């Protein structure tokens, strides 16, 4: 056993202990009390240790938990950052090729300053085509970026989807004729009202029609359908063209994604059409579904909540 610990208390005598006073001949001046407190000190030391260890372990656990939570909280930020970096890299890549065409063709023009516009119509039209492509791409990118930051919102009012679909079918006739495609229009009923923005809806259906026309070979068929299903207006654009492979299908809504169908035909699209389409559908509280089979065609179905008056 180790050393013992005592507590020593000394007080001047105040004359209140007559029994003890009698035990001695000399008058009491001071009272001293001595108690052994080894056990108390031992337990106090143990308590001190326990509190110390508790605080240490607690602090360590809070640091670990804080670190883990911070890492978890950072995951979405990291993902958004990576996405943003990818977006910038893809955009720069996509803009580089039309820019180099413009640069090359302009240099070609400068070689013959005495040539007339007619003589140089080929490089001039190439420059025009590429600048148009760039301008389309930049406006698409701007729309998506503004949509991401919630700066771009659509102003909704009641619009008739059946009317828009019929108008699009009519406007598409010349290009369908040019590509020798057949357009089968099926609008079942009238007054298909939804809460939406007409210009954005036209843009949406044009994106789908553009894809259907682009990826369907001559003499193919495109079905444009607008029907009511319960409380929804359902628009379907179906073609019997190239189709989309199973590998590409889940990725076609990704920005800048171009599938085999686009690469095989050396298509110059930016791969933004369906990303914009999805944004427009989301803005209208709608849903979009795409199904496809290589060699048999593709069907895109869009569902909007119908406005009942
Ligand atoms: N109707 C379709 N038939 C076959 N493939 C399609 C069809 N629609 C889309 N795809 C595939 O999905 C990809 C993405 O389509 P999206 O409209 O986003 O881009 P894009 O048409 O290539 O370019 P952009 O629309 O920007 O001009 C296309 O590259 C193509 O591979
Ligand atoms: Mg497209």
Short mmCIF file of C-alpha atoms and ligand atoms in Angstrom, two decimals:
data_model
loop_
_atom_site.label_atom_id
_atom_site.label_comp_id
_atom_site.label_asym_id
_atom_site.label_seq_id
_atom_site.Cartn_x
_atom_site.Cartn_y
_atom_site.Cartn_z
CA UNK A 1 0.00 0.00 0.00
CA UNK A 2 1.37 3.49 -0.79
CA UNK A 3 1.62 6.59 1.35
CA UNK A 4 -1.31 7.75 3.44
CA UNK A 5 -2.84 11.17 3.13
CA UNK A 6 -4.18 13.19 6.04
CA UNK A 7 -6.18 16.32 6.35
CA UNK A 8 -5.08 18.65 9.06
CA UNK A 9 -7.36 21.38 10.39
CA UNK A 10 -6.31 23.83 13.13
CA UNK A 11 -8.63 26.42 14.68
CA UNK A 12 -8.29 28.77 17.70
CA UNK A 13 -10.29 27.40 20.64
CA UNK A 14 -13.55 29.24 21.24
CA UNK A 15 -14.53 27.65 24.58
CA UNK A 16 -17.25 25.40 23.28
CA UNK A 17 -15.71 21.98 24.06
CA UNK A 18 -15.94 21.72 27.91
CA UNK A 19 -15.58 17.86 27.95
CA UNK A 20 -12.19 17.99 26.22
CA UNK A 21 -11.15 21.00 28.24
CA UNK A 22 -11.48 18.95 31.42
CA UNK A 23 -8.97 16.33 30.16
CA UNK A 24 -6.07 18.76 30.40
CA UNK A 25 -4.66 21.01 33.13
CA UNK A 26 -3.47 23.62 30.72
CA UNK A 27 -6.12 25.77 29.11
CA UNK A 28 -6.92 24.96 25.52
CA UNK A 29 -5.76 27.49 22.98
CA UNK A 30 -6.02 25.67 19.71
CA UNK A 31 -8.03 22.71 18.44
CA UNK A 32 -6.47 20.51 15.81
CA UNK A 33 -8.30 17.74 13.91
CA UNK A 34 -6.45 15.21 11.76
CA UNK A 35 -8.33 12.80 9.44
CA UNK A 36 -7.02 10.23 7.06
CA UNK A 37 -8.35 10.99 3.55
CA UNK A 38 -6.31 8.45 1.50
CA UNK A 39 -9.46 6.76 0.15
CA UNK A 40 -11.06 10.05 -0.89
CA UNK A 41 -7.86 11.19 -2.60
CA UNK A 42 -7.56 7.84 -4.34
CA UNK A 43 -11.14 8.05 -5.67
CA UNK A 44 -10.75 11.71 -6.60
CA UNK A 45 -7.63 10.88 -8.60
CA UNK A 46 -9.46 8.10 -10.34
CA UNK A 47 -12.35 10.44 -11.13
CA UNK A 48 -9.90 13.00 -12.50
CA UNK A 49 -8.35 10.38 -14.75
CA UNK A 50 -11.75 9.19 -15.96
CA UNK A 51 -12.88 12.76 -16.72
CA UNK A 52 -9.58 13.45 -18.50
CA UNK A 53 -9.80 10.28 -20.60
CA UNK A 54 -13.50 11.00 -21.30
CA UNK A 55 -12.73 14.50 -22.53
CA UNK A 56 -9.84 13.19 -24.66
CA UNK A 57 -11.90 10.39 -26.25
CA UNK A 58 -14.86 12.76 -26.75
CA UNK A 59 -12.68 15.35 -28.46
CA UNK A 60 -11.12 12.68 -30.68
CA UNK A 61 -14.53 11.28 -31.61
CA UNK A 62 -15.87 14.76 -32.41
CA UNK A 63 -12.86 15.45 -34.65
CA UNK A 64 -13.36 12.14 -36.47
CA UNK A 65 -17.14 12.68 -36.77
CA UNK A 66 -16.63 16.29 -37.90
CA UNK A 67 -14.15 15.19 -40.54
CA UNK A 68 -16.47 12.42 -41.80
CA UNK A 69 -19.46 14.78 -41.90
CA UNK A 70 -17.47 17.48 -43.69
CA UNK A 71 -16.36 14.91 -46.26
CA UNK A 72 -19.95 13.78 -46.75
CA UNK A 73 -21.18 17.32 -47.08
CA UNK A 74 -18.47 17.99 -49.62
CA UNK A 75 -19.46 15.08 -51.90
CA UNK A 76 -22.29 16.94 -53.72
CA UNK A 77 -20.10 20.05 -54.01
CA UNK A 78 -17.26 17.95 -55.41
CA UNK A 79 -19.68 16.28 -57.84
CA UNK A 80 -21.07 19.63 -58.97
CA UNK A 81 -17.55 20.93 -59.39
CA UNK A 82 -16.49 17.88 -61.45
CA UNK A 83 -19.63 18.25 -63.57
CA UNK A 84 -18.88 21.90 -64.13
CA UNK A 85 -15.29 21.12 -65.13
CA UNK A 86 -16.51 18.43 -67.55
CA UNK A 87 -19.05 20.86 -68.96
CA UNK A 88 -16.37 23.48 -69.61
CA UNK A 89 -14.03 20.91 -71.15
CA UNK A 90 -16.79 19.58 -73.45
CA UNK A 91 -17.93 23.07 -74.44
CA UNK A 92 -14.40 24.15 -75.30
CA UNK A 93 -13.86 20.95 -77.26
CA UNK A 94 -17.10 21.37 -79.20
CA UNK A 95 -16.35 25.01 -79.98
CA UNK A 96 -12.82 24.29 -81.11
CA UNK A 97 -13.72 22.40 -84.28
CA UNK A 98 -16.04 25.04 -85.84
CA UNK A 99 -13.55 27.72 -84.81
CA UNK A 100 -10.70 25.98 -86.59
CA UNK A 101 -12.87 25.62 -89.72
CA UNK A 102 -13.62 29.35 -89.64
CA UNK A 103 -9.96 30.15 -89.11
CA UNK A 104 -8.80 27.83 -91.91
CA UNK A 105 -11.38 29.06 -94.40
CA UNK A 106 -10.65 32.72 -93.61
CA UNK A 107 -6.94 32.14 -94.21
CA UNK A 108 -7.87 30.53 -97.53
CA UNK A 109 -9.90 33.61 -98.47
CA UNK A 110 -7.01 35.91 -97.62
CA UNK A 111 -4.75 34.09 -100.06
CA UNK A 112 -6.76 35.46 -102.98
CA UNK A 113 -7.75 39.03 -102.11
CA UNK A 114 -8.61 39.71 -105.77
CA UNK A 115 -11.23 36.93 -105.98
CA UNK A 116 -14.91 37.80 -106.12
CA UNK A 117 -17.46 36.60 -103.51
CA UNK A 118 -18.89 34.30 -106.13
CA UNK A 119 -15.50 32.69 -106.72
CA UNK A 120 -15.07 32.18 -102.98
CA UNK A 121 -18.62 31.09 -102.26
CA UNK A 122 -17.50 27.67 -100.97
CA UNK A 123 -15.30 28.90 -98.06
CA UNK A 124 -17.77 31.71 -97.35
CA UNK A 125 -20.70 29.31 -96.99
CA UNK A 126 -18.53 27.00 -94.84
CA UNK A 127 -17.76 29.94 -92.54
CA UNK A 128 -21.43 30.87 -92.42
CA UNK A 129 -22.44 27.29 -91.60
CA UNK A 130 -19.90 26.96 -88.81
CA UNK A 131 -20.72 30.33 -87.26
CA UNK A 132 -24.39 29.38 -87.28
CA UNK A 133 -23.48 26.12 -85.58
CA UNK A 134 -21.45 27.94 -82.96
CA UNK A 135 -24.19 30.45 -82.37
CA UNK A 136 -26.75 27.63 -81.86
CA UNK A 137 -24.42 25.87 -79.49
CA UNK A 138 -23.70 28.99 -77.47
CA UNK A 139 -27.39 29.83 -77.11
CA UNK A 140 -28.07 26.24 -76.01
CA UNK A 141 -25.23 26.40 -73.50
CA UNK A 142 -26.41 29.73 -72.20
CA UNK A 143 -29.93 28.41 -71.74
CA UNK A 144 -28.70 25.37 -69.79
CA UNK A 145 -26.32 27.44 -67.66
CA UNK A 146 -29.03 29.98 -66.86
CA UNK A 147 -31.41 27.10 -66.13
CA UNK A 148 -28.85 25.60 -63.70
CA UNK A 149 -28.53 28.84 -61.80
CA UNK A 150 -32.34 29.30 -61.84
CA UNK A 151 -31.90 32.56 -63.72
CA UNK A 152 -33.93 31.26 -66.64
CA UNK A 153 -37.49 30.46 -65.75
CA UNK A 154 -40.44 30.07 -68.02
CA UNK A 155 -43.50 32.26 -67.80
CA UNK A 156 -46.49 29.96 -67.98
CA UNK A 157 -49.94 30.59 -69.28
CA UNK A 158 -52.61 28.23 -70.63
CA UNK A 159 -51.53 26.89 -74.03
CA UNK A 160 -53.08 24.38 -76.39
CA UNK A 161 -50.61 21.58 -77.11
CA UNK A 162 -52.76 20.17 -79.93
CA UNK A 163 -52.50 23.51 -81.74
CA UNK A 164 -48.71 23.61 -81.38
CA UNK A 165 -48.35 20.04 -82.63
CA UNK A 166 -50.47 20.72 -85.72
CA UNK A 167 -48.45 23.85 -86.47
CA UNK A 168 -45.17 21.98 -86.14
CA UNK A 169 -46.40 19.23 -88.46
CA UNK A 170 -47.31 21.85 -91.03
CA UNK A 171 -43.99 23.68 -90.74
CA UNK A 172 -42.06 20.44 -91.04
CA UNK A 173 -43.69 19.44 -94.33
CA UNK A 174 -41.05 20.95 -96.66
CA UNK A 175 -38.13 19.35 -94.86
CA UNK A 176 -39.98 16.01 -94.68
CA UNK A 177 -40.59 16.18 -98.43
CA UNK A 178 -36.97 17.08 -99.02
CA UNK A 179 -35.82 14.02 -97.07
CA UNK A 180 -38.60 11.90 -98.54
CA UNK A 181 -40.01 11.06 -95.14
CA UNK A 182 -43.63 10.42 -94.31
CA UNK A 183 -45.21 12.25 -91.40
CA UNK A 184 -48.16 10.57 -89.73
CA UNK A 185 -50.00 13.09 -87.56
CA UNK A 186 -52.42 11.85 -84.96
CA UNK A 187 -54.10 14.42 -82.74
CA UNK A 188 -56.96 12.89 -80.80
CA UNK A 189 -59.28 15.66 -79.71
CA UNK A 190 -58.90 19.38 -79.08
CA UNK A 191 -58.44 21.77 -76.20
CA UNK A 192 -55.42 19.96 -74.77
CA UNK A 193 -54.62 22.79 -72.41
CA UNK A 194 -51.53 22.86 -70.29
CA UNK A 195 -49.83 25.54 -68.26
CA UNK A 196 -46.77 26.36 -70.29
CA UNK A 197 -44.64 28.65 -72.42
CA UNK A 198 -45.49 28.36 -76.10
CA UNK A 199 -42.04 29.29 -77.44
CA UNK A 200 -40.32 26.73 -75.21
CA UNK A 201 -42.84 24.03 -76.13
CA UNK A 202 -42.23 24.70 -79.84
CA UNK A 203 -38.48 24.48 -79.15
CA UNK A 204 -39.01 21.16 -77.35
CA UNK A 205 -41.01 19.52 -80.15
CA UNK A 206 -38.62 20.90 -82.76
CA UNK A 207 -35.70 19.24 -80.94
CA UNK A 208 -37.51 15.90 -81.02
CA UNK A 209 -38.57 16.31 -84.65
CA UNK A 210 -35.05 17.36 -85.59
CA UNK A 211 -33.64 14.18 -84.08
CA UNK A 212 -36.31 12.00 -85.70
CA UNK A 213 -35.63 13.54 -89.11
CA UNK A 214 -31.86 13.43 -88.67
CA UNK A 215 -31.65 9.80 -87.63
CA UNK A 216 -34.25 8.38 -90.03
CA UNK A 217 -33.12 7.44 -93.53
CA UNK A 218 -35.00 8.40 -96.68
CA UNK A 219 -38.47 6.90 -97.12
CA UNK A 220 -38.76 6.41 -93.37
CA UNK A 221 -41.76 7.37 -91.29
CA UNK A 222 -42.26 9.69 -88.35
CA UNK A 223 -45.35 9.50 -86.16
CA UNK A 224 -46.34 12.62 -84.26
CA UNK A 225 -49.06 11.92 -81.78
CA UNK A 226 -50.93 14.00 -79.22
CA UNK A 227 -53.50 12.29 -77.02
CA UNK A 228 -55.13 12.63 -73.65
CA UNK A 229 -54.47 10.00 -71.00
CA UNK A 230 -56.35 10.58 -67.77
CA UNK A 231 -55.22 13.93 -66.43
CA UNK A 232 -52.23 14.16 -68.77
CA UNK A 233 -51.52 15.31 -72.29
CA UNK A 234 -49.19 12.83 -73.94
CA UNK A 235 -47.08 13.74 -76.96
CA UNK A 236 -45.13 11.04 -78.76
CA UNK A 237 -42.55 11.44 -81.50
CA UNK A 238 -41.77 8.08 -83.02
CA UNK A 239 -39.52 7.22 -85.94
CA UNK A 240 -38.43 4.06 -87.67
CA UNK A 241 -34.85 5.19 -88.11
CA UNK A 242 -31.42 4.15 -86.82
CA UNK A 243 -32.45 3.60 -83.20
CA UNK A 244 -30.23 3.95 -80.13
CA UNK A 245 -28.09 1.20 -78.67
CA UNK A 246 -28.78 -0.08 -75.15
CA UNK A 247 -25.42 1.35 -74.05
CA UNK A 248 -26.23 4.84 -75.33
CA UNK A 249 -29.87 5.00 -74.23
CA UNK A 250 -29.32 5.98 -70.56
CA UNK A 251 -26.84 8.68 -71.62
CA UNK A 252 -28.68 10.52 -74.38
CA UNK A 253 -29.96 13.22 -72.00
CA UNK A 254 -26.42 14.03 -70.84
CA UNK A 255 -24.95 17.27 -72.11
CA UNK A 256 -22.79 16.88 -75.19
CA UNK A 257 -23.52 13.18 -75.41
CA UNK A 258 -23.67 11.89 -78.96
CA UNK A 259 -24.51 8.28 -79.52
CA UNK A 260 -23.41 5.81 -82.18
CA UNK A 261 -26.30 6.93 -84.39
CA UNK A 262 -24.79 10.43 -84.51
CA UNK A 263 -21.16 9.39 -84.80
CA UNK A 264 -21.86 6.82 -87.54
CA UNK A 265 -23.36 9.47 -89.80
CA UNK A 266 -20.72 12.12 -88.95
CA UNK A 267 -23.41 14.34 -87.49
CA UNK A 268 -22.35 17.82 -86.48
CA UNK A 269 -24.86 18.25 -83.68
CA UNK A 270 -23.50 19.38 -80.32
CA UNK A 271 -25.34 16.72 -78.31
CA UNK A 272 -27.32 19.36 -76.42
CA UNK A 273 -30.78 18.87 -77.94
CA UNK A 274 -32.14 16.31 -75.49
CA UNK A 275 -30.56 18.06 -72.47
CA UNK A 276 -32.47 21.20 -73.41
CA UNK A 277 -35.59 19.11 -74.08
CA UNK A 278 -35.38 17.61 -70.59
CA UNK A 279 -34.96 21.06 -69.02
CA UNK A 280 -38.06 22.33 -70.84
CA UNK A 281 -40.08 19.28 -69.77
CA UNK A 282 -38.97 19.74 -66.14
CA UNK A 283 -39.97 23.39 -66.26
CA UNK A 284 -43.47 22.25 -67.25
CA UNK A 285 -43.65 19.66 -64.44
CA UNK A 286 -43.78 16.99 -67.11
CA UNK A 287 -41.91 13.73 -67.67
CA UNK A 288 -40.02 12.33 -70.63
CA UNK A 289 -39.36 8.75 -71.58
CA UNK A 290 -37.31 7.43 -74.45
CA UNK A 291 -37.35 3.89 -75.81
CA UNK A 292 -35.46 2.61 -78.77
CA UNK A 293 -34.21 -0.40 -80.66
CA UNK A 294 -31.26 -0.34 -82.98
CA UNK A 295 -32.41 -0.61 -86.58
CA UNK A 296 -36.08 -0.32 -85.67
CA UNK A 297 -36.45 3.24 -84.44
CA UNK A 298 -36.95 5.48 -81.46
CA UNK A 299 -39.94 6.74 -79.56
CA UNK A 300 -39.91 9.74 -77.23
CA UNK A 301 -42.94 10.20 -75.01
CA UNK A 302 -43.64 13.38 -73.12
CA UNK A 303 -46.33 13.73 -70.52
CA UNK A 304 -47.66 17.07 -69.25
CA UNK A 305 -50.20 17.64 -66.50
CA UNK A 306 -53.38 18.79 -68.21
CA UNK A 307 -55.04 22.02 -67.21
CA UNK A 308 -58.70 21.39 -66.46
CA UNK A 309 -60.89 24.50 -66.60
N1 LIG B 1 -34.62 9.78 -82.87
C1 LIG B 1 -33.37 9.36 -82.65
N2 LIG B 1 -32.88 8.30 -83.34
C2 LIG B 1 -31.65 7.83 -83.11
N3 LIG B 1 -30.78 8.37 -82.21
C3 LIG B 1 -31.21 9.42 -81.51
C4 LIG B 1 -32.52 9.97 -81.68
N4 LIG B 1 -32.64 11.00 -80.83
C5 LIG B 1 -31.48 11.11 -80.18
N5 LIG B 1 -30.61 10.17 -80.57
C6 LIG B 1 -29.24 9.92 -80.04
O1 LIG B 1 -29.10 10.68 -78.87
C7 LIG B 1 -27.98 11.56 -78.99
C8 LIG B 1 -28.27 12.85 -78.23
O2 LIG B 1 -29.30 13.58 -78.90
P1 LIG B 1 -29.29 15.15 -78.83
O3 LIG B 1 -30.48 15.65 -79.55
O4 LIG B 1 -29.11 15.54 -77.42
O5 LIG B 1 -27.95 15.55 -79.58
P2 LIG B 1 -27.63 15.67 -81.12
O6 LIG B 1 -28.88 15.51 -81.92
O7 LIG B 1 -26.51 14.74 -81.42
O8 LIG B 1 -27.09 17.16 -81.24
P3 LIG B 1 -27.96 18.51 -81.22
O9 LIG B 1 -29.37 18.14 -80.87
O10 LIG B 1 -27.29 19.35 -80.18
O11 LIG B 1 -27.85 19.06 -82.59
C9 LIG B 1 -27.77 11.75 -80.46
O12 LIG B 1 -26.44 12.07 -80.75
C10 LIG B 1 -28.17 10.39 -81.01
O13 LIG B 1 -27.10 9.49 -80.93
MG1 LIG B 2 -30.59 16.64 -81.43
#
